[in-house]
XYZ file of N, CA, C and O in Angstrom:
724
model
N -40.835 89.613 -61.780
C -39.733 90.547 -61.798
C -40.122 91.983 -61.416
O -41.030 92.511 -62.200
N -39.651 92.507 -60.399
C -40.034 93.759 -59.992
C -39.620 94.834 -61.028
O -40.446 95.734 -61.349
N -38.477 94.645 -61.679
C -38.062 95.514 -62.656
C -38.914 95.649 -63.812
O -39.180 96.663 -64.413
N -39.425 94.454 -64.246
C -40.504 94.412 -65.279
C -41.786 95.229 -64.958
O -42.227 95.830 -65.896
N -42.140 95.039 -63.727
C -43.254 96.008 -63.311
C -42.985 97.355 -63.440
O -43.786 98.229 -63.968
N -41.838 97.825 -62.983
C -41.355 99.198 -63.021
C -41.281 99.612 -64.629
O -41.787 100.694 -64.888
N -40.565 98.752 -65.392
C -40.492 99.200 -66.772
C -41.690 99.173 -67.627
O -41.828 100.028 -68.414
N -42.503 98.185 -67.309
C -43.780 97.941 -68.213
C -45.040 98.016 -67.639
O -46.048 98.051 -68.284
N -45.098 97.997 -66.267
C -46.460 97.838 -65.553
C -47.272 99.078 -65.542
O -48.439 98.963 -65.159
N -46.778 100.154 -65.704
C -47.399 101.467 -65.336
C -48.167 101.432 -64.089
O -49.215 102.013 -64.057
N -47.549 100.785 -63.101
C -48.071 100.792 -61.737
C -47.152 101.628 -60.819
O -47.500 101.503 -59.566
N -46.225 102.266 -61.270
C -45.297 103.048 -60.399
C -43.961 103.069 -60.882
O -43.823 102.901 -62.144
N -42.948 103.571 -60.061
C -41.650 103.753 -60.420
C -40.759 103.410 -59.378
O -41.184 102.928 -58.335
N -39.463 103.683 -59.477
C -38.621 103.450 -58.309
C -38.809 104.418 -57.235
O -38.426 104.314 -56.088
N -39.768 105.495 -57.436
C -40.031 106.493 -56.527
C -41.284 105.987 -55.724
O -41.813 106.679 -54.876
N -41.874 104.857 -56.168
C -43.236 104.391 -55.509
C -44.149 103.954 -56.434
O -44.066 104.104 -57.677
N -45.303 103.257 -55.981
C -46.213 102.757 -56.818
C -47.408 102.345 -55.997
O -47.410 102.391 -54.712
N -48.370 101.672 -56.560
C -49.450 101.105 -55.779
C -49.685 99.541 -56.272
O -49.402 99.082 -57.290
N -50.188 98.802 -55.208
C -50.341 97.437 -55.351
C -51.509 96.977 -56.401
O -51.176 96.060 -57.259
N -52.602 97.550 -56.336
C -53.712 97.214 -57.183
C -53.371 97.264 -58.654
O -53.680 96.427 -59.406
N -52.623 98.352 -59.157
C -52.301 98.443 -60.572
C -51.285 97.185 -60.838
O -51.293 96.712 -62.015
N -50.395 96.885 -59.891
C -49.555 95.747 -60.319
C -50.257 94.490 -60.326
O -50.093 93.697 -61.269
N -51.302 94.159 -59.568
C -52.139 93.108 -59.650
C -52.847 93.170 -61.025
O -53.091 91.957 -61.774
N -53.372 94.307 -61.494
C -54.027 94.493 -62.711
C -53.058 94.177 -63.746
O -53.453 93.415 -64.857
N -51.944 94.652 -63.863
C -51.030 94.387 -64.902
C -50.583 92.795 -65.022
O -50.543 92.250 -65.971
N -50.546 92.108 -63.808
C -50.353 90.693 -63.786
C -51.560 89.885 -64.233
O -51.398 88.944 -64.916
N -52.742 90.566 -64.014
C -53.927 89.846 -64.538
C -53.915 89.952 -66.115
O -54.236 89.083 -66.810
N -53.727 91.199 -66.690
C -53.894 91.485 -68.104
C -52.843 90.942 -68.886
O -52.995 90.448 -70.010
N -51.532 91.131 -68.329
C -50.417 90.930 -69.161
C -49.488 89.766 -68.723
O -48.808 89.004 -69.438
N -49.525 89.415 -67.376
C -48.616 88.447 -66.862
C -47.368 89.097 -66.443
O -46.796 90.048 -67.107
N -46.661 88.497 -65.517
C -45.306 88.947 -65.195
C -44.225 87.892 -65.572
O -44.484 86.722 -65.381
N -43.169 88.549 -65.916
C -41.941 87.598 -66.277
C -41.245 87.195 -64.966
O -41.265 87.896 -63.909
N -40.422 86.095 -64.999
C -39.519 85.731 -63.785
C -38.470 86.779 -63.683
O -38.064 87.456 -64.576
N -37.988 86.776 -62.346
C -36.987 87.701 -62.037
C -35.662 87.422 -62.958
O -34.880 88.425 -63.257
N -35.370 86.256 -63.393
C -34.281 86.024 -64.208
C -34.433 86.751 -65.535
O -33.365 86.882 -66.249
N -35.690 86.963 -66.020
C -35.779 87.816 -67.176
C -35.353 89.221 -67.138
O -34.881 89.845 -68.259
N -35.570 89.748 -66.131
C -35.206 91.319 -65.886
C -34.863 91.505 -64.464
O -35.837 91.828 -63.652
N -33.712 91.399 -64.052
C -33.291 91.563 -62.666
C -33.439 92.944 -62.145
O -33.442 93.856 -63.021
N -33.744 93.151 -60.887
C -33.931 94.492 -60.380
C -32.785 95.235 -60.452
O -31.622 94.802 -60.024
N -32.855 96.443 -61.023
C -31.750 97.355 -61.215
C -31.940 98.611 -60.467
O -30.962 99.546 -60.541
N -33.136 98.922 -59.775
C -33.388 100.201 -59.048
C -33.183 101.287 -59.934
O -32.746 102.443 -59.549
N -33.811 101.177 -61.113
C -33.861 102.375 -62.107
C -35.061 102.337 -62.932
O -35.397 101.295 -63.331
N -35.487 103.464 -63.342
C -36.695 103.530 -64.300
C -36.110 103.391 -65.630
O -35.184 104.123 -65.968
N -36.811 102.544 -66.344
C -36.304 102.342 -67.791
C -37.658 102.223 -68.738
O -38.716 102.017 -68.254
N -37.390 102.424 -69.954
C -38.387 102.291 -70.856
C -38.895 100.810 -71.032
O -38.153 99.827 -70.715
N -40.152 100.552 -71.511
C -40.519 99.302 -71.617
C -40.135 98.856 -73.067
O -40.517 99.457 -74.205
N -39.377 97.821 -73.155
C -38.917 97.316 -74.448
C -38.870 95.791 -74.406
O -38.988 95.159 -73.337
N -38.569 95.054 -75.434
C -38.450 93.614 -75.541
C -37.407 93.195 -74.512
O -37.586 92.235 -73.752
N -36.283 93.835 -74.555
C -35.062 93.620 -73.775
C -35.499 93.728 -72.309
O -35.134 93.013 -71.408
N -36.142 94.915 -71.996
C -36.447 95.214 -70.670
C -37.571 94.402 -70.159
O -37.850 94.422 -68.848
N -38.272 93.645 -71.056
C -39.312 92.710 -70.500
C -38.656 91.436 -70.183
O -38.782 90.803 -69.027
N -37.886 90.870 -71.036
C -37.046 89.765 -70.848
C -35.844 89.672 -71.756
O -35.969 89.613 -72.982
N -34.667 89.817 -71.203
C -33.453 89.809 -71.977
C -32.313 89.211 -71.328
O -32.239 88.999 -70.214
N -31.245 89.017 -72.134
C -29.947 88.465 -71.690
C -28.880 89.119 -72.390
O -29.050 89.726 -73.524
N -27.625 88.849 -71.944
C -26.428 89.211 -72.698
C -25.437 88.048 -72.623
O -25.421 87.314 -71.798
N -24.690 88.136 -73.707
C -23.720 87.125 -74.061
C -22.462 87.531 -73.290
O -22.277 88.843 -73.046
N -21.411 86.803 -72.879
C -20.114 87.170 -72.511
C -19.420 88.344 -73.315
O -18.710 89.066 -72.707
N -19.649 88.281 -74.587
C -18.988 89.300 -75.391
C -19.746 90.702 -75.281
O -19.333 91.624 -75.970
N -20.789 90.715 -74.486
C -21.411 92.097 -74.417
C -22.624 92.249 -75.279
O -23.295 93.108 -75.193
N -22.934 91.251 -76.283
C -24.101 91.240 -77.103
C -25.307 90.989 -76.326
O -25.332 89.918 -75.738
N -26.377 91.782 -76.382
C -27.556 91.710 -75.595
C -28.674 91.408 -76.453
O -28.623 91.880 -77.767
N -29.629 90.616 -76.156
C -30.762 90.356 -76.913
C -32.020 90.041 -76.132
O -32.047 89.756 -74.930
N -33.277 90.244 -76.859
C -34.593 89.898 -76.163
C -34.774 88.509 -76.256
O -34.349 87.775 -77.071
N -35.554 88.015 -75.182
C -35.913 86.624 -75.186
C -37.415 86.441 -75.240
O -38.065 87.210 -74.377
N -37.945 85.618 -76.097
C -39.376 85.491 -75.976
C -39.716 84.366 -74.965
O -39.235 83.211 -75.127
N -40.497 84.803 -73.960
C -40.730 83.787 -73.012
C -42.207 83.375 -72.979
O -43.089 84.263 -73.247
N -42.498 82.181 -72.813
C -43.906 81.550 -72.785
C -44.359 81.602 -71.277
O -45.527 81.444 -70.982
N -43.412 81.632 -70.391
C -43.826 81.474 -69.019
C -44.099 82.858 -68.470
O -43.300 83.673 -68.255
N -45.399 83.120 -68.232
C -45.778 84.323 -67.512
C -46.578 83.891 -66.199
O -47.306 82.888 -66.195
N -46.375 84.692 -65.192
C -47.194 84.573 -63.899
C -48.307 85.504 -63.846
O -48.171 86.754 -64.011
N -49.394 84.938 -63.855
C -50.685 85.822 -63.779
C -51.470 85.822 -62.611
O -51.352 84.842 -61.821
N -52.320 86.833 -62.500
C -53.200 86.928 -61.322
C -54.561 86.775 -61.848
O -54.927 87.433 -62.836
N -55.389 86.007 -61.201
C -56.748 86.000 -61.590
C -57.652 86.921 -60.822
O -57.734 88.158 -61.350
N -58.203 86.604 -59.848
C -58.892 87.526 -58.847
C -57.999 88.420 -58.258
O -56.896 88.115 -57.649
N -58.341 89.753 -58.073
C -57.528 90.777 -57.302
C -58.474 91.894 -56.895
O -59.517 92.100 -57.466
N -58.118 92.620 -55.897
C -58.955 93.689 -55.529
C -58.431 94.326 -54.120
O -57.542 93.919 -53.578
N -59.169 95.383 -53.822
C -58.862 96.070 -52.487
C -59.556 95.374 -51.304
O -60.549 94.841 -51.555
N -58.985 95.652 -50.147
C -59.687 95.298 -48.998
C -59.119 96.046 -47.831
O -58.019 96.773 -47.896
N -59.858 96.085 -46.643
C -59.340 96.855 -45.437
C -60.051 96.375 -44.228
O -60.972 95.646 -44.339
N -59.465 96.621 -43.116
C -59.927 96.248 -41.896
C -59.519 94.926 -41.387
O -59.203 94.071 -42.130
N -59.592 94.798 -40.117
C -59.062 93.472 -39.540
C -59.759 92.303 -39.937
O -59.196 91.297 -40.279
N -61.020 92.320 -39.981
C -61.792 91.191 -40.451
C -61.615 90.751 -41.873
O -61.243 89.540 -42.098
N -61.545 91.671 -42.817
C -61.260 91.372 -44.204
C -59.909 90.816 -44.411
O -59.660 89.968 -45.169
N -58.969 91.473 -43.693
C -57.563 91.101 -43.795
C -57.239 89.759 -43.283
O -56.690 88.894 -44.102
N -57.821 89.391 -42.136
C -57.698 88.036 -41.536
C -58.319 86.953 -42.442
O -57.718 85.875 -42.747
N -59.545 87.373 -43.014
C -60.186 86.351 -43.862
C -59.439 86.086 -45.050
O -59.335 84.865 -45.567
N -58.920 87.052 -45.726
C -58.172 86.844 -46.975
C -56.783 86.128 -46.714
O -56.492 85.113 -47.510
N -56.091 86.457 -45.723
C -54.740 85.699 -45.315
C -55.056 84.284 -45.108
O -54.451 83.466 -45.569
N -56.174 84.003 -44.339
C -56.545 82.708 -43.847
C -56.883 81.873 -45.218
O -56.495 80.796 -45.250
N -57.673 82.592 -46.017
C -58.212 81.841 -47.272
C -57.066 81.648 -48.346
O -56.973 80.512 -48.839
N -56.315 82.592 -48.555
C -55.450 82.524 -49.753
C -53.965 83.134 -49.511
O -53.163 82.986 -50.495
N -53.644 83.414 -48.334
C -52.162 83.765 -48.063
C -51.973 85.283 -47.932
O -52.945 85.991 -47.896
N -50.650 85.746 -48.051
C -50.302 87.051 -47.810
C -51.168 88.031 -48.627
O -51.499 87.848 -49.702
N -51.209 89.292 -47.993
C -51.888 90.441 -48.775
C -50.773 91.626 -48.722
O -49.928 91.610 -47.941
N -51.052 92.583 -49.679
C -50.173 93.765 -49.624
C -51.072 94.863 -48.942
O -52.242 94.906 -49.013
N -50.399 95.720 -48.128
C -50.947 96.889 -47.367
C -50.007 98.103 -47.474
O -48.847 97.849 -47.412
N -50.644 99.212 -47.508
C -50.016 100.488 -47.420
C -49.701 100.675 -46.027
O -50.374 100.384 -45.127
N -48.672 101.487 -45.791
C -48.211 101.986 -44.443
C -47.548 103.190 -44.383
O -46.911 103.506 -45.471
N -47.461 103.805 -43.286
C -46.788 105.196 -43.126
C -45.389 104.696 -42.655
O -45.228 104.357 -41.508
N -44.403 104.643 -43.433
C -43.018 104.223 -43.156
C -42.407 105.452 -42.509
O -41.673 106.262 -43.098
N -42.504 105.471 -41.119
C -41.937 106.664 -40.452
C -40.407 106.494 -40.086
O -39.990 105.394 -40.240
N -39.823 107.517 -39.661
C -38.488 107.314 -39.296
C -38.289 106.329 -38.107
O -37.263 105.510 -38.003
N -39.232 106.266 -37.264
C -39.216 105.261 -36.155
C -39.316 103.820 -36.633
O -38.650 102.974 -36.297
N -40.149 103.665 -37.774
C -40.310 102.373 -38.267
C -39.013 101.963 -39.071
O -38.514 100.881 -38.959
N -38.395 102.940 -39.738
C -37.165 102.627 -40.300
C -36.109 102.086 -39.432
O -35.122 101.388 -39.930
N -36.191 102.683 -38.193
C -35.113 102.234 -37.122
C -35.573 101.125 -36.331
O -34.789 100.626 -35.434
N -36.656 100.481 -36.684
C -37.082 99.225 -36.034
C -36.046 98.120 -36.003
O -35.362 97.852 -36.964
N -35.878 97.488 -34.790
C -35.131 96.395 -34.698
C -35.699 95.155 -33.963
O -35.091 94.110 -33.869
N -36.921 95.169 -33.581
C -37.501 94.129 -32.980
C -38.725 94.372 -32.158
O -38.882 95.540 -31.802
N -39.428 93.356 -31.691
C -40.605 93.517 -30.938
C -41.851 94.014 -31.707
O -41.839 94.029 -32.953
N -42.964 94.239 -31.066
C -44.157 94.743 -31.718
C -44.219 96.235 -31.764
O -44.179 96.971 -30.872
N -44.190 96.635 -33.020
C -44.080 98.080 -33.296
C -45.419 98.806 -33.106
O -46.556 98.292 -33.436
N -45.249 99.895 -32.413
C -46.382 100.736 -32.066
C -45.907 102.278 -32.014
O -44.944 102.507 -31.303
N -46.519 103.085 -32.713
C -46.145 104.621 -32.750
C -47.376 105.427 -32.997
O -48.124 105.272 -33.869
N -47.595 106.299 -32.054
C -48.801 107.332 -32.156
C -48.697 107.994 -33.475
O -47.695 108.554 -33.669
N -49.668 108.070 -34.235
C -49.886 108.708 -35.430
C -51.324 108.811 -35.890
O -51.799 107.857 -36.454
N -52.005 109.927 -35.517
C -53.510 110.003 -35.693
C -53.721 110.328 -37.160
O -55.017 110.273 -37.567
N -52.767 110.631 -38.065
C -53.101 110.899 -39.386
C -51.922 110.266 -40.359
O -51.131 110.969 -40.768
N -51.810 109.020 -40.455
C -50.859 108.286 -41.223
C -50.906 108.568 -42.762
O -52.069 108.660 -43.247
N -49.777 108.792 -43.237
C -49.693 109.125 -44.722
C -49.139 107.849 -45.442
O -47.882 107.644 -45.278
N -49.893 107.124 -46.107
C -49.388 105.942 -46.758
C -48.287 106.271 -47.741
O -48.505 107.077 -48.652
N -47.098 105.666 -47.487
C -45.954 105.914 -48.504
C -45.107 104.736 -48.901
O -44.117 104.808 -49.395
N -45.636 103.624 -48.498
C -44.938 102.372 -48.618
C -45.724 101.162 -48.628
O -46.873 101.257 -47.963
N -45.361 100.100 -49.351
C -46.277 98.860 -49.382
C -45.555 97.776 -48.781
O -44.409 97.603 -49.023
N -46.258 97.039 -48.015
C -45.558 95.870 -47.236
C -46.490 94.577 -47.435
O -47.616 94.707 -47.941
N -45.968 93.494 -47.075
C -46.806 92.188 -47.224
C -47.174 91.742 -45.845
O -46.285 91.459 -44.960
N -48.526 91.709 -45.545
C -48.888 91.050 -44.252
C -49.101 89.731 -44.454
O -49.944 89.183 -45.176
N -48.407 88.825 -43.657
C -48.364 87.358 -43.959
C -49.015 86.570 -42.840
O -49.324 85.379 -42.999
N -49.461 87.265 -41.812
C -50.128 86.575 -40.653
C -50.416 87.394 -39.519
O -50.125 88.658 -39.480
N -50.901 86.884 -38.400
C -51.078 87.502 -37.161
C -50.794 86.804 -35.976
O -50.746 85.445 -36.041
N -50.707 87.317 -34.710
C -50.507 86.638 -33.599
C -50.953 87.281 -32.271
O -51.362 88.570 -32.401
N -50.699 86.895 -31.274
C -51.153 87.382 -29.858
C -50.029 87.099 -28.877
O -49.613 85.983 -28.620
N -49.614 88.081 -28.203
C -48.482 88.054 -27.206
C -49.250 87.519 -25.880
O -50.484 87.604 -25.642
N -48.466 87.068 -24.897
C -49.042 86.467 -23.746
C -49.853 87.507 -22.937
O -50.842 87.204 -22.045
N -49.426 88.731 -23.111
C -50.289 89.869 -22.404
C -51.454 90.234 -23.094
O -52.148 91.264 -22.666
N -51.866 89.558 -24.165
C -53.039 89.738 -25.004
C -52.912 90.769 -26.148
O -53.893 90.975 -26.882
N -51.755 91.407 -26.359
C -51.582 92.308 -27.442
C -51.594 91.591 -28.798
O -50.825 90.671 -28.884
N -52.510 91.966 -29.649
C -52.601 91.374 -30.976
C -51.723 92.170 -31.980
O -51.558 93.289 -31.913
N -51.145 91.468 -32.940
C -50.228 92.063 -33.974
C -50.302 91.497 -35.305
O -50.702 90.290 -35.390
N -49.880 92.134 -36.294
C -49.733 91.589 -37.614
C -48.207 91.231 -37.860
O -47.249 91.829 -37.271
N -48.038 90.077 -38.471
C -46.669 89.591 -38.852
C -46.513 90.254 -40.247
O -47.348 89.972 -41.271
N -45.448 90.954 -40.552
C -45.313 91.751 -41.875
C -43.913 91.456 -42.415
O -43.081 91.362 -41.699
N -43.948 91.296 -43.686
C -42.638 91.254 -44.495
C -42.457 92.613 -45.112
O -43.307 93.124 -45.867
N -41.240 93.140 -44.953
C -40.884 94.322 -45.566
C -39.972 94.156 -46.853
O -39.475 93.067 -46.942
N -39.775 95.273 -47.606
C -39.031 94.956 -48.901
C -37.587 95.543 -48.694
O -36.759 95.572 -49.573
N -37.305 95.812 -47.521
C -35.979 96.404 -47.165
C -34.827 95.493 -46.950
O -33.721 95.879 -46.509
N -35.013 94.159 -47.217
C -34.002 93.164 -47.114
C -33.809 92.606 -45.686
O -34.345 93.219 -44.866
N -33.071 91.668 -45.624
C -32.859 90.825 -44.379
C -32.106 91.609 -43.415
O -32.204 91.420 -42.158
N -31.205 92.595 -43.718
C -30.429 93.282 -42.726
C -31.439 94.178 -41.855
O -31.096 94.620 -40.702
N -32.563 94.635 -42.317
C -33.563 95.449 -41.563
C -34.433 94.555 -40.660
O -34.797 93.478 -41.029
N -34.864 95.166 -39.606
C -35.923 94.616 -38.710
C -35.393 93.173 -38.216
O -34.302 92.937 -37.769
N -36.330 92.261 -38.207
C -36.034 90.826 -37.827
C -35.968 90.003 -39.065
O -36.952 89.402 -39.570
N -34.743 90.130 -39.725
C -34.591 89.351 -40.886
C -35.576 89.813 -42.011
O -35.991 88.984 -42.862
N -35.833 91.059 -42.115
C -36.689 91.629 -43.138
C -38.234 91.668 -42.731
O -38.902 92.066 -43.434
N -38.576 91.159 -41.509
C -39.863 91.140 -41.063
C -40.065 91.953 -39.898
O -39.065 92.454 -39.209
N -41.259 92.275 -39.519
C -41.656 93.024 -38.342
C -43.046 92.688 -37.815
O -43.859 92.115 -38.584
N -43.382 93.140 -36.745
C -44.614 92.890 -36.153
C -45.207 94.277 -35.797
O -44.445 95.216 -35.363
N -46.559 94.497 -35.973
C -47.081 95.857 -35.684
C -48.370 95.545 -34.951
O -49.213 94.589 -35.366
N -48.824 96.451 -34.056
C -49.986 96.316 -33.319
C -51.251 96.204 -34.304
O -51.283 96.867 -35.194
N -52.144 95.379 -33.930
C -53.456 95.254 -34.771
C -54.598 95.913 -34.000
O -54.560 95.978 -32.819
N -55.383 96.405 -34.867
C -56.698 97.096 -34.339
C -56.520 98.224 -33.496
O -57.392 98.472 -32.609
N -55.413 99.026 -33.670
C -55.300 100.204 -33.070
C -54.873 101.221 -34.025
O -53.562 101.514 -34.194
N -55.851 101.850 -34.713
C -55.627 102.751 -35.791
C -54.619 103.832 -35.499
O -53.861 104.333 -36.495
N -54.556 104.402 -34.341
C -53.715 105.489 -34.105
C -52.200 105.102 -33.859
O -51.401 105.977 -33.556
N -52.095 103.844 -33.872
C -50.664 103.252 -33.390
C -50.163 102.300 -34.433
O -48.963 101.907 -34.287
N -50.858 102.070 -35.633
C -50.333 100.976 -36.519
C -50.020 101.675 -37.943
O -50.090 100.785 -38.875
N -49.874 102.924 -38.048
C -49.286 103.549 -39.311
C -50.235 103.295 -40.521
O -49.812 103.203 -41.632
N -51.574 103.157 -40.238
C -52.582 102.944 -41.361
C -52.481 101.680 -41.974
O -53.188 101.364 -43.009
N -51.849 100.552 -41.381
C -51.783 99.276 -42.191
C -53.053 98.555 -42.393
O -53.179 97.742 -43.331
N -54.180 98.964 -41.787
C -55.381 98.256 -41.894
C -56.319 98.996 -42.887
O -57.504 98.739 -43.047
N -55.861 100.176 -43.443
C -56.738 101.037 -44.288
C -56.760 100.745 -45.919
O -57.739 100.967 -46.332
N -55.489 100.342 -46.370
C -55.404 100.378 -47.809
C -54.673 99.056 -48.150
O -53.420 99.158 -48.360
N -55.346 97.891 -48.178
C -54.671 96.626 -48.578
C -55.285 96.176 -49.958
O -56.264 96.578 -50.489
N -54.643 95.203 -50.467
C -55.025 94.495 -51.667
C -54.599 93.016 -51.694
O -53.779 92.534 -50.915
N -55.319 92.271 -52.525
C -54.922 90.899 -52.658
C -54.920 90.534 -54.208
O -55.494 91.211 -55.094
N -54.153 89.576 -54.470
C -54.004 89.004 -55.893
C -53.738 87.481 -55.800
O -53.007 87.072 -55.124
N -54.523 86.854 -56.612
C -54.520 85.312 -56.553
C -53.864 84.865 -57.669
O -54.305 84.927 -58.871
N -52.620 84.156 -57.505
C -51.927 83.609 -58.676
C -52.747 82.472 -59.410
O -53.325 81.706 -58.773
N -52.644 82.640 -60.682
C -53.293 81.527 -61.387
C -52.319 80.578 -62.288
O -52.677 79.580 -62.742
N -51.087 81.191 -62.428
C -50.061 80.371 -63.227
C -48.853 80.316 -62.405
O -48.423 81.354 -61.789
N -48.309 79.209 -62.287
C -47.062 78.855 -61.566
C -45.974 78.432 -62.428
O -46.112 77.666 -63.354
């Protein structure tokens, strides 16, 4: 539950956050399922209801004690093409910071590239893989959190190993290994 992380994880707010503290929260406390605390896009206090709650048709709301928690075992930071590829190949998607520029917000398809010699990390995305075009251009496959109407069904590609053109995506990444399903 993203809302549970916002309410109780002390890893950020609706105005932003960081991935490593989310992994730490999942490691130490565990995360509840989305059905326990649906995303509401607002900052709330951490309470039993905001951790896992439900409401009856008559409007009566109550906390639910849940035994099902999703936890992270190993987690930590990584950066650079080699470390990123190794982690994705070994255990799957990683989180990475990126400078979400106006041009990226307007992305509609293709391999994204924008000159930016001093990217300011302001957004977190999931890097899920990589590829190479027939012309030799290497790129990252990335899932964004802006929903399926954005980009290519919520995904985009961005040039790999070109620091002045990939919005800092290779500089501040993290991984978290789920231990409970």
